[in-house]
Amino acid sequence: MNDADLTRLPADDWDELINPRPVENDFDRVVDAAISRRGFLGGVLAFGSGASAMGTGVMIPATSAQAQATSRFAFDPIGIQTDATVHVPGGYRWDVLIRWGDPIFPDAPEFDHETGGDADSADRIFGENTDGMESFQVGGRQLLAINHEYTNREINLPHATDGVPTGLDDVRKLQSLQGVAVIEVAEDAEGWHVVKDSPMNRRITHLTPMKIAGPAAAHDLLTTEADPTGTESLGTFNNCGSGKTPWGTYLTCEENFNGYFGAKGAVEVSDPVHAGYERYGIGADGWGYDYHKWDDRFDISTHPNEPHRAGWVVEIDPADPDSTPVKHTGLGRFKHENAEVVLASDGRVVVYMGDDERGEFLYRFVSNGTYTPGGPTEGLLDEGTLYAAKFHDDQSGEWLALTPETTGMASLAEVLVFARQAGSAVGATTMDRPEWIAANPHAVEAYCCLTNNKNRGVKPNAGGDETPVNGPNPRETNNYGQIVRWRPENDDHANDRFTWDLYVMAGNPEVYHNIYGGSENITAGNMFNSPDGMAFDSAGLVWIQTDGDDSNEGEFEGMGNNQMLVGDPVTGEIARFLTGPKGSEVTGLTWSTDRRTMFVGIQHPDAPFPDGEGKLPRSAIVAVKRDDGAPLG
Ligand code: FEO
Ligand code: CA
Ligand code: CA
């Protein structure tokens, strides 16, 4: 397989290619487990009396008929689409706010569709593959902080054969197109636009200086030739989902960081580094970025600790464009999706986080200190305890502390750097690719998109943990995904015990009349697959974005392009609000401070969105408004 083929693979398929798992052959055990789960789920997924009679305290949606009568949705749901643009319901409209390549500084050039821009200006423009996004109000300015997750090399480097970098200049361009953008935006009679001369505008890239903080900072696993202190690194990588702290900072989450590293020579490392490479999918070839061939620090044969300085949650202060971003090792190192921050009853900071790979875990961090508005925040994302989730089949669950004592690992630093192995050591529940987590602002509960997992019941995870069907992951070869939610005991996110249920199990009721048809709140009119992005609005409705199979064929027929839906947590009702252009993933959602605009991300369209035929496809943020100008979330 050549570099171009490699980069077309989704990151999770690429991980498997470089690190093949043994094929599960204990088929009888898998089938037995699946059958027993189906019996249990008959009570849960019908959302009926069986589950409520269990007295779990889990919220149970009403029937679809009740939901119809009490719908809180202010729009008529839209049908599926298979075309190359964005659709929203009648009474709403959308416009492009910004696209890959648009200048965000006065001295940056306008986008050039022939070249895709040059390396020199790549950190002065809006980056590629928009993803997580949060809104901030700073001194009367409307700011957006937006992730740039990865690149589309064949589009970004049109001069290079198959998009393979031809030298350091190409690598620098790719490095500069990724990371984070902080931009000031403003609305006038023409709509929303970027304030190009704002002093708040900022690009953070794979080259930006970072601080490393928390228990793993300065540990031997994080030191390098360039940074013998293990406290300063360059760049934030594969910035996927996001988060926002109560004190007004932005959290950007490093996901498939392993793909940026490779080796020019033999890789000679001993455990635990070797085991870590295996578990995190770090190898000689990389994902086709070829950084290691032109930028030495990405060569793991000479800089074996550099990958340990990626895979973290990074805090950025959007109010201070000169601030140095901070990598918080207290939150653990894995393929972070997003970071949902809530407060415990006593003011401790709780961060929920997912590790998006097949069969990996769900995590929670609880700070030692408490947050008080205006008070000090130092250490609140580092000094505390990291936990992994264990789900029991009786709809109970618990958070298992990850410490040297519970895991048998040598130090807290090692626990955090190799959080996956720590989760395995305590027997955490293998999940169907945890993507975004969102907490309900009107109830003490949180939701996690489990996007899909074709290996459920088929293969172990990358660490060899078996992945039989289990409570929140009830279907073998799960191509559709589900959303699990949990409610902590005593309405306290710091409590180590919780109850859980499935808010929705995606499926296709037109194709399947079994568990693959989905839960009761899935119909022919709202079908989707692979829930991924998720956010609650101020009214307590949950918005769900998808990143799935948009072939609209076979078991995906009737689902169309990727989309954004909205769900009512109380009734279970779900309705389609927006569809994206063909090939794109809908990801990233936030609101203007006045809630009259919803900003939605469109990542990697195949079609020439949004500029039309003959133009390069460009990831973009669209601004969605109601025609009557009323708030929409
Ligand atoms: Fe970047 Fe798991 O999505
Ligand atoms: Ca995602
Ligand atoms: Ca995804």
XYZ file of C-alpha atoms and ligand atoms in Angstrom:
638
model
C 0.000 0.000 0.000
C 1.507 3.349 -0.951
C 1.372 6.592 1.038
C -1.642 7.892 -0.847
C -3.631 4.741 -0.105
C -2.593 4.934 3.531
C -3.855 8.440 4.016
C -7.235 7.588 2.516
C -7.792 5.073 5.293
C -9.733 6.275 8.300
C -7.391 6.537 11.273
C -8.959 3.556 13.012
C -8.568 1.277 9.974
C -4.982 2.433 9.607
C -4.279 1.562 13.224
C -5.425 -1.962 12.531
C -3.389 -2.228 9.381
C -0.154 -1.443 11.179
C -1.070 -3.383 14.294
C -3.253 -6.319 13.268
C -5.265 -7.909 16.040
C -5.676 -11.645 16.377
C -8.974 -12.872 15.006
C -11.386 -13.934 17.733
C -12.252 -17.583 17.261
C -14.186 -18.372 20.411
C -17.350 -17.907 18.425
C -19.665 -19.828 20.699
C -18.829 -17.597 23.655
C -19.502 -14.465 21.606
C -22.880 -15.694 20.397
C -23.937 -16.798 23.874
C -23.084 -13.397 25.258
C -24.948 -11.604 22.465
C -28.088 -13.656 23.030
C -28.128 -13.021 26.757
C -27.656 -9.313 26.119
C -30.566 -9.228 23.732
C -32.791 -10.597 26.465
C -31.716 -7.864 28.849
C -32.011 -5.122 26.296
C -35.575 -6.008 25.529
C -36.314 -4.162 28.740
C -33.962 -1.247 28.248
C -34.339 -0.389 24.628
C -38.089 -0.549 24.493
C -37.821 2.343 26.954
C -40.745 0.761 28.728
C -41.924 -0.445 32.081
C -39.337 -3.214 32.356
C -36.509 -0.749 32.820
C -38.334 1.696 35.063
C -39.522 -1.139 37.280
C -35.874 -1.916 37.967
C -35.783 1.228 40.047
C -32.481 2.352 38.621
C -33.304 6.044 38.592
C -32.382 6.111 34.932
C -34.481 8.447 32.851
C -36.801 6.556 30.571
C -38.149 8.298 27.487
C -41.860 8.272 26.822
C -43.348 6.498 23.849
C -43.035 8.085 20.443
C -46.746 8.971 20.502
C -46.295 10.940 23.731
C -43.201 12.561 22.276
C -45.138 13.767 19.248
C -47.692 15.434 21.454
C -45.096 17.300 23.492
C -42.373 18.073 20.944
C -40.096 20.921 21.956
C -38.601 21.217 18.475
C -39.277 24.497 16.705
C -38.906 23.169 13.150
C -40.226 20.608 10.720
C -37.649 17.834 10.403
C -35.949 17.556 7.023
C -35.452 14.523 4.830
C -32.140 12.939 3.897
C -29.961 14.428 1.168
C -27.245 13.035 -1.084
C -26.132 16.250 -2.759
C -23.167 18.588 -2.370
C -24.511 21.301 -0.121
C -26.020 22.036 3.289
C -29.752 21.851 4.020
C -31.708 23.204 6.991
C -35.464 23.300 7.725
C -37.856 25.895 6.368
C -37.698 29.094 8.398
C -33.917 28.717 8.837
C -30.989 29.735 6.641
C -27.250 29.166 6.535
C -24.228 31.084 5.259
C -20.531 30.338 5.123
C -18.600 32.056 7.912
C -15.115 30.874 6.968
C -13.393 28.205 4.886
C -10.012 26.502 4.838
C -7.559 29.005 3.369
C -9.478 32.193 4.158
C -7.130 34.870 5.560
C -7.524 35.606 9.272
C -4.890 38.363 9.379
C -4.740 41.543 7.268
C -1.449 40.502 5.648
C -2.540 36.997 4.638
C -3.333 36.275 0.968
C -6.736 35.299 -0.367
C -7.129 31.584 -1.112
C -5.648 30.300 -4.366
C -7.581 27.345 -5.818
C -4.617 26.395 -8.026
C -2.032 25.950 -5.290
C -4.151 25.539 -2.171
C -2.013 28.299 -0.636
C 1.697 28.417 0.135
C 3.705 27.231 3.126
C 4.691 30.720 4.258
C 1.122 31.908 4.798
C -0.311 28.572 6.037
C -0.284 29.765 9.653
C -1.989 33.076 8.735
C -5.088 31.510 7.237
C -7.987 29.393 8.503
C -6.656 25.835 8.789
C -7.909 22.508 7.423
C -10.537 20.077 8.669
C -12.441 22.147 11.158
C -13.587 20.162 14.212
C -14.272 21.033 17.879
C -15.327 24.633 18.446
C -16.283 26.819 21.415
C -17.601 30.351 21.730
C -16.187 33.034 24.044
C -17.175 36.565 24.876
C -14.075 38.597 25.760
C -14.314 42.318 26.403
C -17.324 42.703 24.134
C -15.707 40.680 21.368
C -17.280 37.491 19.999
C -14.469 34.937 19.728
C -14.496 31.412 18.347
C -11.786 28.867 19.124
C -11.777 26.162 16.452
C -9.772 22.973 15.983
C -8.058 21.997 12.741
C -7.845 18.265 13.098
C -5.874 16.895 10.166
C -5.161 17.451 6.484
C -6.362 16.227 3.096
C -2.912 15.982 1.566
C -3.898 15.468 -2.052
C -5.969 18.642 -1.883
C -3.610 20.626 0.347
C -0.516 19.748 -1.735
C -1.897 19.693 -5.287
C 1.627 19.842 -6.787
C 2.790 16.689 -4.972
C 2.140 13.245 -6.458
C -0.583 11.591 -4.385
C -0.151 14.396 -1.851
C 3.138 12.936 -0.570
C 5.303 15.771 0.835
C 8.294 16.471 -1.407
C 10.367 18.308 1.174
C 10.422 20.313 4.374
C 8.406 23.121 2.763
C 5.473 20.766 2.208
C 5.796 19.393 5.738
C 5.812 22.910 7.158
C 2.670 23.705 5.195
C 0.864 20.666 6.575
C 2.081 21.425 10.093
C 0.792 24.976 9.803
C -2.634 24.012 8.435
C -3.420 22.026 11.591
C -3.844 22.936 15.243
C -6.237 25.619 16.438
C -7.549 28.997 15.304
C -8.841 31.692 17.623
C -10.765 34.289 15.635
C -12.909 37.289 16.387
C -16.149 37.280 14.392
C -18.773 39.959 13.984
C -22.186 40.249 12.380
C -23.440 43.074 10.190
C -26.136 43.472 7.550
C -24.186 41.147 5.246
C -23.961 38.398 7.861
C -21.056 37.056 9.894
C -17.416 37.725 9.002
C -13.987 37.383 10.531
C -12.490 40.553 12.009
C -9.135 40.210 10.284
C -7.416 43.017 12.146
C -8.523 41.826 15.587
C -5.668 41.620 18.119
C -7.284 38.418 19.423
C -6.781 36.385 16.239
C -4.310 33.598 16.604
C -3.141 30.392 14.942
C -1.660 27.580 16.981
C 0.033 24.870 14.930
C 2.284 21.817 15.110
C 5.155 24.227 15.748
C 3.742 26.435 18.539
C 5.589 26.320 21.909
C 3.605 24.540 24.661
C 4.109 23.999 28.379
C 3.754 20.530 29.837
C 2.132 20.534 33.286
C 0.958 18.018 35.841
C 2.211 14.773 37.357
C 3.942 13.465 34.216
C 5.752 16.731 33.418
C 9.542 16.408 33.704
C 9.326 12.608 33.914
C 11.989 10.643 32.030
C 9.331 9.475 29.550
C 8.798 13.077 28.409
C 12.361 14.374 28.127
C 14.015 14.809 24.739
C 17.300 16.054 23.377
C 15.736 19.443 22.626
C 13.908 19.595 25.960
C 15.846 17.808 28.713
C 13.410 19.293 31.241
C 10.381 17.434 29.826
C 8.271 20.540 30.370
C 8.292 22.333 27.011
C 7.201 20.938 23.668
C 6.286 22.167 20.226
C 2.838 21.833 18.750
C -0.558 20.338 19.449
C -1.664 17.474 17.239
C -4.805 16.064 15.638
C -7.038 18.466 17.483
C -10.361 16.715 17.459
C -13.048 17.640 19.973
C -13.060 20.513 22.387
C -14.108 21.661 25.822
C -14.540 24.804 27.806
C -13.614 25.445 31.419
C -15.765 27.388 33.897
C -12.947 29.954 34.005
C -13.232 30.722 30.303
C -10.405 28.785 28.675
C -10.514 26.492 25.653
C -9.610 22.811 25.756
C -8.350 21.194 22.560
C -8.032 17.426 22.522
C -5.246 15.494 20.769
C -6.672 12.405 19.076
C -4.837 10.382 16.392
C -1.415 11.813 17.265
C 0.339 8.537 16.505
C 0.038 9.068 12.754
C 2.544 11.938 12.724
C 5.491 9.824 13.860
C 7.662 7.443 11.862
C 11.170 6.028 11.766
C 14.083 6.356 9.387
C 16.163 3.776 11.271
C 15.719 0.823 13.571
C 13.549 1.534 16.583
C 15.211 0.170 19.690
C 13.257 0.800 22.834
C 12.475 -1.405 25.762
C 9.365 -1.618 27.889
C 7.320 0.287 28.841
C 7.978 2.439 25.762
C 7.744 -0.496 23.375
C 4.452 -1.666 24.883
C 3.190 1.890 24.665
C 4.045 2.082 20.974
C 2.046 -1.098 20.409
C -0.963 0.052 22.393
C -1.082 3.519 20.839
C -0.257 2.424 17.287
C 3.076 4.206 16.954
C 5.241 2.659 14.246
C 7.779 3.186 11.512
C 5.489 4.282 8.700
C 3.119 6.902 10.089
C -0.107 7.908 8.372
C 1.586 9.299 5.271
C 2.456 12.755 6.644
C 6.152 11.832 6.271
C 7.153 14.410 8.869
C 9.915 12.096 10.110
C 11.686 12.165 6.755
C 12.095 15.935 6.803
C 11.693 17.047 10.431
C 13.923 15.001 12.690
C 11.964 15.236 15.926
C 9.205 13.081 14.435
C 11.696 10.230 13.861
C 11.113 7.768 16.718
C 14.335 5.917 15.923
C 16.252 8.962 17.205
C 13.630 10.698 19.375
C 11.688 7.869 21.032
C 10.023 10.066 23.681
C 8.563 12.647 21.306
C 5.262 10.695 20.906
C 4.826 10.822 24.694
C 4.490 14.592 24.392
C 1.325 14.208 22.311
C -2.052 12.655 23.108
C -2.998 15.158 25.806
C -5.689 17.729 26.493
C -4.322 21.228 25.907
C -5.629 24.405 27.548
C -5.594 27.682 25.611
C -6.588 31.095 26.965
C -8.467 32.799 24.124
C -8.443 36.090 26.063
C -4.633 36.297 25.902
C -3.222 35.817 22.407
C 0.321 35.787 23.850
C -0.351 32.991 26.353
C 1.453 29.668 26.077
C -0.891 26.667 25.696
C -0.597 24.068 28.467
C -0.653 20.290 28.040
C -2.343 18.834 31.117
C -0.858 15.428 31.867
C -3.260 14.947 34.776
C -6.020 14.226 32.243
C -4.189 11.211 30.834
C -2.733 10.364 27.453
C -4.877 8.629 24.912
C -6.675 9.411 21.648
C -8.748 12.163 23.151
C -12.061 13.008 21.552
C -13.334 15.902 23.666
C -13.266 17.076 27.267
C -16.598 17.855 28.930
C -16.077 19.873 32.098
C -18.654 19.952 34.891
C -18.515 20.781 38.576
C -19.120 18.324 41.383
C -21.486 19.266 44.210
C -18.584 20.589 46.274
C -17.001 22.547 43.419
C -14.362 20.013 42.394
C -13.711 19.970 38.657
C -14.865 16.860 36.821
C -13.742 16.189 33.242
C -15.347 13.437 31.165
C -13.260 12.162 28.246
C -13.489 9.448 25.591
C -10.685 7.508 23.879
C -11.794 7.033 20.285
C -10.509 3.676 19.193
C -12.277 0.352 18.947
C -12.506 -1.242 22.368
C -10.891 1.626 24.304
C -12.236 3.290 27.431
C -14.262 6.132 28.871
C -12.438 8.305 31.426
C -13.220 10.760 34.189
C -10.897 13.135 36.043
C -11.804 14.600 39.434
C -9.679 17.447 40.772
C -8.376 17.631 44.325
C -9.080 21.328 44.580
C -12.345 23.154 44.111
C -13.275 25.904 41.691
C -14.695 29.178 42.883
C -15.555 31.895 40.364
C -12.678 34.348 40.200
C -10.503 32.109 42.366
C -7.207 30.439 41.434
C -7.383 27.652 38.840
C -3.775 26.414 38.945
C -3.679 22.632 39.200
C -7.407 22.084 38.700
C -6.767 20.062 35.523
C -3.718 18.220 36.833
C -3.906 17.534 40.549
C -6.579 14.915 41.054
C -7.479 11.376 40.110
C -8.081 9.832 36.708
C -10.671 7.051 36.483
C -11.881 4.625 33.820
C -15.490 3.481 33.566
C -16.763 0.019 34.379
C -20.320 -0.638 33.204
C -22.270 -3.501 34.739
C -25.059 -5.250 32.882
C -27.617 -4.375 35.574
C -27.472 -0.710 34.498
C -25.135 0.223 37.322
C -21.575 1.368 36.848
C -18.517 2.624 38.676
C -15.468 4.732 38.115
C -12.239 2.838 38.782
C -9.309 4.946 40.000
C -6.104 4.699 37.965
C -3.201 4.885 40.404
C 0.091 3.018 40.876
C -1.637 0.977 43.597
C -4.679 -0.037 41.524
C -2.733 -0.708 38.326
C 0.588 -2.043 39.587
C 2.360 0.514 37.402
C 5.609 2.125 38.526
C 4.473 5.710 39.068
C 1.588 8.112 38.555
C 3.475 9.561 35.584
C 3.546 6.132 33.949
C -0.161 5.628 34.699
C -0.948 8.905 32.923
C 1.399 8.441 29.930
C 0.084 4.923 29.417
C -3.483 5.498 30.548
C -4.759 2.803 28.192
C -2.686 0.132 29.917
C -3.853 1.497 33.262
C -7.477 1.110 32.153
C -6.792 -2.446 31.068
C -5.108 -3.215 34.388
C -8.228 -2.301 36.382
C -10.624 -4.069 34.008
C -12.424 -1.048 32.556
C -15.206 -1.738 30.056
C -14.143 -1.819 26.417
C -16.341 0.606 24.478
C -17.541 1.074 20.892
C -15.246 4.041 20.146
C -16.169 6.788 22.645
C -16.494 10.073 20.761
C -17.994 13.264 22.205
C -19.350 13.466 25.724
C -21.903 16.141 26.640
C -23.408 16.953 30.031
C -27.029 18.010 30.341
C -27.196 21.526 31.846
C -30.661 20.762 33.255
C -29.986 17.376 34.854
C -27.001 15.716 36.506
C -26.280 13.313 33.689
C -23.853 12.950 30.795
C -24.074 11.362 27.360
C -21.376 9.746 25.198
C -21.556 8.944 21.498
C -20.266 5.408 20.898
C -19.840 5.873 17.198
C -19.524 2.287 15.897
C -17.255 -0.739 16.267
C -17.102 -3.354 13.570
C -14.837 -5.406 15.844
C -17.289 -5.696 18.749
C -17.516 -9.375 19.556
C -14.978 -10.118 16.840
C -11.505 -9.009 17.969
C -9.756 -7.773 21.114
C -8.681 -4.152 21.409
C -5.116 -3.022 20.716
C -4.087 -4.135 24.200
C -5.529 -7.615 23.843
C -8.574 -6.961 26.045
C -11.482 -9.094 24.894
C -14.433 -7.138 23.499
C -17.497 -9.324 23.982
C -20.859 -7.592 23.694
C -21.683 -5.913 27.001
C -24.303 -3.638 28.508
C -23.701 -0.299 26.754
C -22.139 -2.000 23.704
C -24.836 -4.563 22.960
C -24.306 -5.457 19.309
C -21.529 -7.469 17.745
C -20.155 -5.977 14.514
C -21.752 -2.657 15.402
C -21.846 -0.483 12.285
C -24.467 1.977 13.539
C -23.438 3.174 16.997
C -25.370 4.258 20.085
C -25.431 6.938 22.762
C -24.981 5.863 26.365
C -25.868 8.168 29.240
C -25.160 7.944 32.908
C -26.447 9.616 36.007
C -24.113 9.744 39.025
C -25.429 8.626 42.402
C -26.603 11.439 44.665
C -26.619 13.809 41.689
C -22.898 14.379 42.137
C -20.480 13.995 39.212
C -17.701 13.203 41.720
C -19.581 10.143 42.983
C -17.867 6.907 41.959
C -21.135 5.117 41.218
C -23.702 5.741 38.517
C -26.648 4.236 36.688
C -26.801 4.142 32.925
C -29.054 3.486 29.945
C -28.909 3.874 26.192
C -30.476 7.126 25.032
C -30.581 5.849 21.482
C -29.304 2.891 19.540
C -28.932 3.899 15.895
C -30.078 1.395 13.333
C -32.096 0.826 10.206
C -35.677 -0.274 10.934
C -36.329 -0.487 7.183
C -33.652 -3.150 6.739
C -33.597 -4.938 10.095
C -36.348 -6.099 12.414
C -33.992 -7.020 15.200
C -31.482 -5.208 17.406
C -29.855 -3.678 14.300
C -33.105 -1.872 13.553
C -32.297 0.488 16.407
C -34.145 1.605 19.506
C -37.775 2.690 19.538
C -36.930 6.346 18.965
C -35.373 5.510 15.577
C -37.749 5.612 12.634
C -37.579 5.716 8.854
C -37.787 9.496 9.232
C -34.764 10.116 11.467
C -32.319 7.338 10.640
C -28.605 8.008 10.993
C -25.432 6.109 11.740
C -22.238 6.819 13.663
C -23.117 9.555 16.160
C -19.979 11.567 16.906
C -20.216 15.282 17.786
C -22.647 16.244 20.529
C -23.585 19.343 22.503
C -26.455 20.492 24.688
C -28.145 23.798 24.059
C -29.358 26.161 26.774
C -32.860 24.630 26.646
C -31.499 21.190 27.470
C -31.916 19.666 24.013
C -29.036 17.520 22.784
C -27.624 18.082 19.293
C -26.089 15.058 17.623
C -23.696 15.176 14.662
C -22.716 12.186 12.555
C -19.530 10.896 10.944
C -20.564 7.705 9.284
C -21.234 5.773 6.125
C -22.973 8.161 3.723
C -23.249 5.694 0.825
C -27.051 5.604 1.300
C -26.887 1.976 0.200
C -27.465 -1.440 1.712
C -27.795 -1.293 5.475
C -27.223 2.479 5.275
C -29.985 3.097 2.750
C -32.318 5.850 3.882
C -29.646 7.633 5.971
C -28.157 9.880 3.269
C -25.322 12.292 3.895
C -23.913 12.960 7.346
C -26.208 15.150 9.372
C -27.095 16.935 12.563
C -30.129 15.942 14.583
C -31.600 17.166 17.818
C -32.871 15.014 20.640
C -35.120 15.620 23.614
C -33.534 13.879 26.620
C -36.889 13.616 28.380
C -39.106 12.203 25.639
C -36.429 10.473 23.556
C -37.691 12.197 20.398
C -35.015 12.766 17.748
C -35.396 14.858 14.579
C -33.126 15.699 11.664
C -32.216 19.400 11.473
C -29.324 19.698 9.016
C -27.646 17.636 6.315
C -24.062 18.136 5.152
C -22.547 17.932 1.684
C -21.610 14.520 0.270
C -18.450 13.097 1.775
C -18.342 15.509 4.673
C -18.546 14.919 8.365
C -20.673 17.351 10.348
C -18.583 18.194 13.404
C -18.215 21.119 15.777
C -21.114 23.102 17.183
C -21.398 26.246 19.229
C -23.641 29.284 19.563
C -23.056 33.012 19.403
C -23.299 34.697 22.781
C -26.819 35.931 21.985
C -27.844 32.378 20.938
C -29.247 33.750 17.666
C -26.632 31.974 15.551
C -25.526 28.380 15.570
C -22.033 27.767 14.168
C -21.660 24.304 12.626
C -18.527 22.699 11.187
C -18.404 20.899 7.842
C -15.248 18.764 7.627
C -13.623 17.282 4.530
C -16.396 17.530 1.909
C -15.679 15.401 -1.190
C -17.712 17.619 -3.403
C -16.528 21.152 -4.295
C -18.299 22.649 -1.301
C -18.832 25.531 -0.731
C -17.360 27.306 -3.786
C -18.886 25.165 -6.548
C -17.746 23.232 -9.602
C -14.129 23.540 -10.621
C -13.052 24.680 -7.162
C -11.267 22.781 -4.415
C -13.474 21.306 -1.664
C -12.961 23.272 1.543
C -13.854 22.497 5.116
C -15.977 25.341 6.428
C -17.901 26.789 9.339
C -21.490 27.682 8.484
C -23.633 30.110 10.465
C -27.236 28.934 10.861
C -29.981 31.405 11.800
C -33.723 31.546 12.043
C -35.350 33.766 9.428
C -37.107 35.647 12.224
C -33.826 36.201 14.048
C -34.981 34.458 17.226
C -32.566 32.438 19.371
C -32.092 28.849 18.276
C -30.578 27.094 21.189
Fe -11.686 13.094 15.554
Fe -12.964 10.523 16.989
O -13.048 11.972 15.974
Ca -15.146 12.978 16.116
Ca -15.767 9.853 13.986
